[in-house]
């Protein structure tokens, strides 16, 4: 009997021993992690000791600034109270230095620090490592390769394509205001800018906006199908932007494996698939076109190639220079950046003009004298609308399409006031706070286009709607041209007024959106 009891207790002793060892190991690892986080926090506290900030919780940081919908107002208060920059804590061991001073901006943007890895890696499954996320030599190679796609000789013929897309949108607006004179414009503008980028950068011949549009691709999808695909793509982009911000600010979603198991992680995966289906289709259609010998020779004879042709020919001439993965990353990056940031800019410009009718009318008069009925708008017209350009820039100051960008210091940095940060510290360049900083812009909430009158003086880094330095927006001239075309043709057709019952609430995502849309009252001009 005693032998039988021993035979059962020995295995139990072995299991108990393993559990004890596992518990001890787990407790040791937990202590090591706690020590690591403590030491990390102490290092961060020492690094920002000379930068004051609002009181923060040791664990939850400044989380209240993100939860009450007052994030942008909080940044403005920081800019008023804390000179140049202030640290903002997400949680106990995660902090970034919010920068909103032009001298600080100039120092940082004059360096070659990489994008912040802790946040940019969350964008990689969506847009890959294209021009937006690349760093170092690979970024320089891609930038040099793509710069010819934005040569003036390439942009000039785009004016007609831009105008065509805007006219389609305005025709839709005319139909819609017969039923309701109030419209939410952001989605319409997004479809229009997507239509424009598809035609200009990707040689697409159809329309993304109207289900009555024709398509020239043989065996291409129906117009109504294309319209649904475009709407799905725009919705996917909006979802991905929201999910990105949600993940960055959630301590439990930093690990990729854990995130993929959450409902948000699965949603993010589905949205990525939808976005990739759209860009894969664009690449496939252009490749099919280039299989036709006549089209191929026509493209080869161009003095300047468009964006997608540059990418495809780089692969054709040297297969190792641009992999399929790199090709798709650049298309995903520019498809997103080329339509979403511009849509934000145009929508907020129209809202700013709607809320300032006296400036709207002065722009309209300038455009009427220049363009007449607007039947044709050319590249040469764009430099002949100075007051409209001043209003566009002032709207971009108040509502910058990209409210902030991030960097991770690759080496220590010293600022003009003597304060410094160590290597490896993350910084966030708040373009929104810079543009609303009363120490930089007197009465920053007032819409005053005279700030951008010819000859007016300002700091070289006080106005950064397209960032600055070597990594400034490669498509800024394209974007400004499209904004001018859209604003000019809209003002010739409609008088704009705000919807007093639905005032837009600026919402900082990857691009500046409105939490409740941008609703305007449109009246057709006779």
PDB file of C-alpha atoms in Angstrom, residues 282-482:
ATOM      1  CA  UNK A 282      -4.303  50.504 -60.226  1.00  0.00           C
ATOM      2  CA  UNK A 283      -0.910  48.815 -60.724  1.00  0.00           C
ATOM      3  CA  UNK A 284      -2.450  45.878 -62.607  1.00  0.00           C
ATOM      4  CA  UNK A 285      -4.379  48.123 -65.014  1.00  0.00           C
ATOM      5  CA  UNK A 286      -1.345  50.277 -65.806  1.00  0.00           C
ATOM      6  CA  UNK A 287       0.806  47.199 -66.397  1.00  0.00           C
ATOM      7  CA  UNK A 288      -1.844  45.855 -68.764  1.00  0.00           C
ATOM      8  CA  UNK A 289      -1.810  49.124 -70.685  1.00  0.00           C
ATOM      9  CA  UNK A 290       1.966  49.029 -71.001  1.00  0.00           C
ATOM     10  CA  UNK A 291       1.770  45.579 -72.574  1.00  0.00           C
ATOM     11  CA  UNK A 292       0.360  47.277 -75.676  1.00  0.00           C
ATOM     12  CA  UNK A 293       3.324  48.170 -77.842  1.00  0.00           C
ATOM     13  CA  UNK A 294       1.899  51.517 -78.966  1.00  0.00           C
ATOM     14  CA  UNK A 295       1.288  52.630 -75.392  1.00  0.00           C
ATOM     15  CA  UNK A 296       4.728  51.465 -74.302  1.00  0.00           C
ATOM     16  CA  UNK A 297       6.476  53.406 -77.055  1.00  0.00           C
ATOM     17  CA  UNK A 298       4.375  56.480 -76.348  1.00  0.00           C
ATOM     18  CA  UNK A 299       5.416  56.387 -72.710  1.00  0.00           C
ATOM     19  CA  UNK A 300       9.078  55.802 -73.570  1.00  0.00           C
ATOM     20  CA  UNK A 301       9.034  58.859 -75.843  1.00  0.00           C
ATOM     21  CA  UNK A 302       7.822  61.149 -73.043  1.00  0.00           C
ATOM     22  CA  UNK A 303      10.324  63.700 -71.855  1.00  0.00           C
ATOM     23  CA  UNK A 304       8.999  63.285 -68.315  1.00  0.00           C
ATOM     24  CA  UNK A 305       7.261  60.195 -66.969  1.00  0.00           C
ATOM     25  CA  UNK A 306       4.398  60.345 -64.498  1.00  0.00           C
ATOM     26  CA  UNK A 307       4.604  58.878 -60.994  1.00  0.00           C
ATOM     27  CA  UNK A 308       3.538  55.293 -61.675  1.00  0.00           C
ATOM     28  CA  UNK A 309       5.464  55.032 -64.946  1.00  0.00           C
ATOM     29  CA  UNK A 310       8.655  56.028 -63.132  1.00  0.00           C
ATOM     30  CA  UNK A 311       8.076  53.206 -60.650  1.00  0.00           C
ATOM     31  CA  UNK A 312       7.255  50.638 -63.320  1.00  0.00           C
ATOM     32  CA  UNK A 313      10.131  51.575 -65.605  1.00  0.00           C
ATOM     33  CA  UNK A 314      12.551  51.447 -62.676  1.00  0.00           C
ATOM     34  CA  UNK A 315      11.552  47.822 -62.294  1.00  0.00           C
ATOM     35  CA  UNK A 316      11.607  47.078 -66.019  1.00  0.00           C
ATOM     36  CA  UNK A 317      15.086  48.450 -66.557  1.00  0.00           C
ATOM     37  CA  UNK A 318      16.618  47.021 -63.403  1.00  0.00           C
ATOM     38  CA  UNK A 319      14.564  44.364 -61.648  1.00  0.00           C
ATOM     39  CA  UNK A 320      16.633  44.564 -58.474  1.00  0.00           C
ATOM     40  CA  UNK A 321      16.214  48.309 -58.041  1.00  0.00           C
ATOM     41  CA  UNK A 322      12.555  48.230 -57.059  1.00  0.00           C
ATOM     42  CA  UNK A 323      10.881  45.080 -55.763  1.00  0.00           C
ATOM     43  CA  UNK A 324       7.139  44.424 -55.997  1.00  0.00           C
ATOM     44  CA  UNK A 325       6.969  45.210 -52.284  1.00  0.00           C
ATOM     45  CA  UNK A 326       8.691  48.589 -52.792  1.00  0.00           C
ATOM     46  CA  UNK A 327       6.486  49.370 -55.782  1.00  0.00           C
ATOM     47  CA  UNK A 328       3.285  48.693 -53.854  1.00  0.00           C
ATOM     48  CA  UNK A 329       4.549  50.696 -50.853  1.00  0.00           C
ATOM     49  CA  UNK A 330       5.167  53.792 -52.973  1.00  0.00           C
ATOM     50  CA  UNK A 331       1.774  53.487 -54.679  1.00  0.00           C
ATOM     51  CA  UNK A 332      -0.003  52.985 -51.333  1.00  0.00           C
ATOM     52  CA  UNK A 333       1.864  55.954 -49.856  1.00  0.00           C
ATOM     53  CA  UNK A 334       1.177  58.388 -52.665  1.00  0.00           C
ATOM     54  CA  UNK A 335      -2.396  57.212 -53.240  1.00  0.00           C
ATOM     55  CA  UNK A 336      -3.125  58.075 -49.602  1.00  0.00           C
ATOM     56  CA  UNK A 337      -1.037  61.234 -49.302  1.00  0.00           C
ATOM     57  CA  UNK A 338      -1.959  62.504 -52.751  1.00  0.00           C
ATOM     58  CA  UNK A 339      -5.688  62.557 -52.088  1.00  0.00           C
ATOM     59  CA  UNK A 340      -6.374  62.660 -48.344  1.00  0.00           C
ATOM     60  CA  UNK A 341      -4.151  65.598 -47.340  1.00  0.00           C
ATOM     61  CA  UNK A 342      -5.352  67.637 -50.325  1.00  0.00           C
ATOM     62  CA  UNK A 343      -8.987  66.809 -49.549  1.00  0.00           C
ATOM     63  CA  UNK A 344      -8.455  68.062 -46.005  1.00  0.00           C
ATOM     64  CA  UNK A 345      -6.848  71.266 -47.248  1.00  0.00           C
ATOM     65  CA  UNK A 346      -9.566  72.062 -49.821  1.00  0.00           C
ATOM     66  CA  UNK A 347     -12.434  71.271 -47.437  1.00  0.00           C
ATOM     67  CA  UNK A 348     -11.091  73.495 -44.661  1.00  0.00           C
ATOM     68  CA  UNK A 349     -10.258  76.304 -47.123  1.00  0.00           C
ATOM     69  CA  UNK A 350     -13.856  76.309 -48.387  1.00  0.00           C
ATOM     70  CA  UNK A 351     -15.091  76.339 -44.782  1.00  0.00           C
ATOM     71  CA  UNK A 352     -12.809  79.267 -43.895  1.00  0.00           C
ATOM     72  CA  UNK A 353     -14.091  81.245 -46.899  1.00  0.00           C
ATOM     73  CA  UNK A 354     -17.692  80.341 -46.053  1.00  0.00           C
ATOM     74  CA  UNK A 355     -17.260  81.816 -42.560  1.00  0.00           C
ATOM     75  CA  UNK A 356     -15.625  84.981 -43.916  1.00  0.00           C
ATOM     76  CA  UNK A 357     -17.909  86.177 -46.753  1.00  0.00           C
ATOM     77  CA  UNK A 358     -16.052  89.447 -47.272  1.00  0.00           C
ATOM     78  CA  UNK A 359     -12.836  87.591 -48.129  1.00  0.00           C
ATOM     79  CA  UNK A 360     -14.787  85.055 -50.174  1.00  0.00           C
ATOM     80  CA  UNK A 361     -16.243  87.845 -52.314  1.00  0.00           C
ATOM     81  CA  UNK A 362     -12.848  89.482 -52.845  1.00  0.00           C
ATOM     82  CA  UNK A 363     -11.457  86.135 -54.039  1.00  0.00           C
ATOM     83  CA  UNK A 364     -14.444  85.658 -56.335  1.00  0.00           C
ATOM     84  CA  UNK A 365     -14.014  89.065 -57.922  1.00  0.00           C
ATOM     85  CA  UNK A 366     -10.325  88.391 -58.525  1.00  0.00           C
ATOM     86  CA  UNK A 367     -11.109  85.032 -60.123  1.00  0.00           C
ATOM     87  CA  UNK A 368     -13.943  86.394 -62.274  1.00  0.00           C
ATOM     88  CA  UNK A 369     -11.657  89.053 -63.716  1.00  0.00           C
ATOM     89  CA  UNK A 370      -8.966  86.450 -64.380  1.00  0.00           C
ATOM     90  CA  UNK A 371     -11.022  83.500 -65.641  1.00  0.00           C
ATOM     91  CA  UNK A 372     -14.368  84.858 -66.763  1.00  0.00           C
ATOM     92  CA  UNK A 373     -16.757  81.916 -66.660  1.00  0.00           C
ATOM     93  CA  UNK A 374     -13.958  79.492 -65.734  1.00  0.00           C
ATOM     94  CA  UNK A 375     -14.294  77.460 -68.916  1.00  0.00           C
ATOM     95  CA  UNK A 376     -10.534  76.981 -68.955  1.00  0.00           C
ATOM     96  CA  UNK A 377      -7.887  77.367 -66.301  1.00  0.00           C
ATOM     97  CA  UNK A 378      -4.198  76.996 -67.093  1.00  0.00           C
ATOM     98  CA  UNK A 379      -0.912  76.805 -65.256  1.00  0.00           C
ATOM     99  CA  UNK A 380      -0.212  80.464 -66.033  1.00  0.00           C
ATOM    100  CA  UNK A 381      -3.391  81.531 -64.208  1.00  0.00           C
ATOM    101  CA  UNK A 382      -2.224  80.124 -60.884  1.00  0.00           C
ATOM    102  CA  UNK A 383       0.300  82.894 -60.213  1.00  0.00           C
ATOM    103  CA  UNK A 384      -2.220  85.612 -61.120  1.00  0.00           C
ATOM    104  CA  UNK A 385      -4.595  85.199 -58.174  1.00  0.00           C
ATOM    105  CA  UNK A 386      -2.597  86.763 -55.315  1.00  0.00           C
ATOM    106  CA  UNK A 387      -5.507  87.487 -52.951  1.00  0.00           C
ATOM    107  CA  UNK A 388      -6.971  84.002 -53.377  1.00  0.00           C
ATOM    108  CA  UNK A 389      -3.521  82.556 -52.676  1.00  0.00           C
ATOM    109  CA  UNK A 390      -3.250  84.658 -49.512  1.00  0.00           C
ATOM    110  CA  UNK A 391      -6.626  83.315 -48.324  1.00  0.00           C
ATOM    111  CA  UNK A 392      -5.623  79.735 -49.127  1.00  0.00           C
ATOM    112  CA  UNK A 393      -2.416  80.089 -47.112  1.00  0.00           C
ATOM    113  CA  UNK A 394      -4.228  81.677 -44.164  1.00  0.00           C
ATOM    114  CA  UNK A 395      -6.724  78.791 -44.165  1.00  0.00           C
ATOM    115  CA  UNK A 396      -3.817  76.316 -44.247  1.00  0.00           C
ATOM    116  CA  UNK A 397      -2.352  78.138 -41.262  1.00  0.00           C
ATOM    117  CA  UNK A 398      -5.564  77.808 -39.274  1.00  0.00           C
ATOM    118  CA  UNK A 399      -6.275  74.270 -40.471  1.00  0.00           C
ATOM    119  CA  UNK A 400      -2.989  72.559 -41.486  1.00  0.00           C
ATOM    120  CA  UNK A 401      -3.805  69.322 -43.385  1.00  0.00           C
ATOM    121  CA  UNK A 402      -1.104  67.427 -41.463  1.00  0.00           C
ATOM    122  CA  UNK A 403      -1.376  68.618 -37.836  1.00  0.00           C
ATOM    123  CA  UNK A 404       1.881  67.047 -36.648  1.00  0.00           C
ATOM    124  CA  UNK A 405       4.884  64.904 -37.560  1.00  0.00           C
ATOM    125  CA  UNK A 406       7.279  62.818 -35.460  1.00  0.00           C
ATOM    126  CA  UNK A 407      11.027  62.272 -35.304  1.00  0.00           C
ATOM    127  CA  UNK A 408      13.368  60.163 -33.177  1.00  0.00           C
ATOM    128  CA  UNK A 409      16.680  61.850 -32.446  1.00  0.00           C
ATOM    129  CA  UNK A 410      19.563  59.948 -34.026  1.00  0.00           C
ATOM    130  CA  UNK A 411      22.071  61.997 -32.018  1.00  0.00           C
ATOM    131  CA  UNK A 412      21.910  64.562 -29.190  1.00  0.00           C
ATOM    132  CA  UNK A 413      20.400  67.932 -30.047  1.00  0.00           C
ATOM    133  CA  UNK A 414      20.906  71.422 -28.635  1.00  0.00           C
ATOM    134  CA  UNK A 415      18.354  74.186 -29.138  1.00  0.00           C
ATOM    135  CA  UNK A 416      19.021  77.930 -29.500  1.00  0.00           C
ATOM    136  CA  UNK A 417      17.950  78.645 -25.908  1.00  0.00           C
ATOM    137  CA  UNK A 418      20.566  76.226 -24.512  1.00  0.00           C
ATOM    138  CA  UNK A 419      18.229  73.353 -23.653  1.00  0.00           C
ATOM    139  CA  UNK A 420      19.048  69.935 -25.087  1.00  0.00           C
ATOM    140  CA  UNK A 421      17.825  66.373 -25.533  1.00  0.00           C
ATOM    141  CA  UNK A 422      19.752  63.083 -25.696  1.00  0.00           C
ATOM    142  CA  UNK A 423      19.995  60.629 -28.557  1.00  0.00           C
ATOM    143  CA  UNK A 424      16.964  58.384 -28.921  1.00  0.00           C
ATOM    144  CA  UNK A 425      14.431  60.851 -27.545  1.00  0.00           C
ATOM    145  CA  UNK A 426      11.126  61.115 -29.472  1.00  0.00           C
ATOM    146  CA  UNK A 427       9.884  64.539 -30.550  1.00  0.00           C
ATOM    147  CA  UNK A 428       6.567  65.587 -32.070  1.00  0.00           C
ATOM    148  CA  UNK A 429       6.518  68.677 -34.243  1.00  0.00           C
ATOM    149  CA  UNK A 430       3.048  70.113 -33.697  1.00  0.00           C
ATOM    150  CA  UNK A 431       2.342  72.112 -36.837  1.00  0.00           C
ATOM    151  CA  UNK A 432      -1.132  72.933 -35.538  1.00  0.00           C
ATOM    152  CA  UNK A 433       0.246  74.410 -32.290  1.00  0.00           C
ATOM    153  CA  UNK A 434       2.963  76.264 -34.233  1.00  0.00           C
ATOM    154  CA  UNK A 435       0.336  77.848 -36.498  1.00  0.00           C
ATOM    155  CA  UNK A 436      -1.783  78.820 -33.450  1.00  0.00           C
ATOM    156  CA  UNK A 437       1.115  79.965 -31.274  1.00  0.00           C
ATOM    157  CA  UNK A 438       0.415  83.577 -30.159  1.00  0.00           C
ATOM    158  CA  UNK A 439       4.155  84.120 -29.727  1.00  0.00           C
ATOM    159  CA  UNK A 440       4.569  83.462 -33.451  1.00  0.00           C
ATOM    160  CA  UNK A 441       1.259  84.687 -34.922  1.00  0.00           C
ATOM    161  CA  UNK A 442      -0.463  87.650 -33.182  1.00  0.00           C
ATOM    162  CA  UNK A 443      -4.193  86.969 -32.684  1.00  0.00           C
ATOM    163  CA  UNK A 444      -3.735  83.463 -34.099  1.00  0.00           C
ATOM    164  CA  UNK A 445      -7.471  82.580 -34.146  1.00  0.00           C
ATOM    165  CA  UNK A 446      -8.319  85.515 -36.421  1.00  0.00           C
ATOM    166  CA  UNK A 447      -8.578  84.808 -40.158  1.00  0.00           C
ATOM    167  CA  UNK A 448      -6.272  87.464 -41.604  1.00  0.00           C
ATOM    168  CA  UNK A 449      -4.989  86.860 -45.161  1.00  0.00           C
ATOM    169  CA  UNK A 450      -2.799  89.981 -44.973  1.00  0.00           C
ATOM    170  CA  UNK A 451      -0.314  87.865 -42.997  1.00  0.00           C
ATOM    171  CA  UNK A 452       0.671  86.429 -46.391  1.00  0.00           C
ATOM    172  CA  UNK A 453       0.650  89.635 -48.393  1.00  0.00           C
ATOM    173  CA  UNK A 454       3.597  89.997 -50.794  1.00  0.00           C
ATOM    174  CA  UNK A 455       6.598  91.336 -48.889  1.00  0.00           C
ATOM    175  CA  UNK A 456       5.287  90.405 -45.437  1.00  0.00           C
ATOM    176  CA  UNK A 457       8.014  89.169 -43.094  1.00  0.00           C
ATOM    177  CA  UNK A 458       7.878  85.997 -41.023  1.00  0.00           C
ATOM    178  CA  UNK A 459      10.201  83.309 -39.685  1.00  0.00           C
ATOM    179  CA  UNK A 460      11.243  80.758 -42.311  1.00  0.00           C
ATOM    180  CA  UNK A 461       9.733  77.966 -40.163  1.00  0.00           C
ATOM    181  CA  UNK A 462       6.623  79.732 -38.846  1.00  0.00           C
ATOM    182  CA  UNK A 463       4.386  78.354 -41.622  1.00  0.00           C
ATOM    183  CA  UNK A 464       4.816  74.653 -42.379  1.00  0.00           C
ATOM    184  CA  UNK A 465       1.684  73.183 -44.016  1.00  0.00           C
ATOM    185  CA  UNK A 466       3.960  70.929 -46.098  1.00  0.00           C
ATOM    186  CA  UNK A 467       6.620  70.368 -43.409  1.00  0.00           C
ATOM    187  CA  UNK A 468      10.143  71.617 -44.127  1.00  0.00           C
ATOM    188  CA  UNK A 469      13.756  70.643 -44.636  1.00  0.00           C
ATOM    189  CA  UNK A 470      14.927  67.798 -46.850  1.00  0.00           C
ATOM    190  CA  UNK A 471      11.842  65.697 -46.000  1.00  0.00           C
ATOM    191  CA  UNK A 472       9.300  68.317 -46.982  1.00  0.00           C
ATOM    192  CA  UNK A 473       6.271  67.170 -48.974  1.00  0.00           C
ATOM    193  CA  UNK A 474       7.419  66.081 -52.432  1.00  0.00           C
ATOM    194  CA  UNK A 475       3.970  66.866 -53.845  1.00  0.00           C
ATOM    195  CA  UNK A 476       3.500  70.342 -52.347  1.00  0.00           C
ATOM    196  CA  UNK A 477       3.425  72.109 -55.722  1.00  0.00           C
ATOM    197  CA  UNK A 478       0.913  69.549 -57.018  1.00  0.00           C
ATOM    198  CA  UNK A 479      -1.251  70.043 -53.905  1.00  0.00           C
ATOM    199  CA  UNK A 480      -1.161  73.849 -54.035  1.00  0.00           C
ATOM    200  CA  UNK A 481      -2.080  73.774 -57.717  1.00  0.00           C
ATOM    201  CA  UNK A 482      -5.041  71.496 -57.063  1.00  0.00           C
TER     202      UNK A 482
END
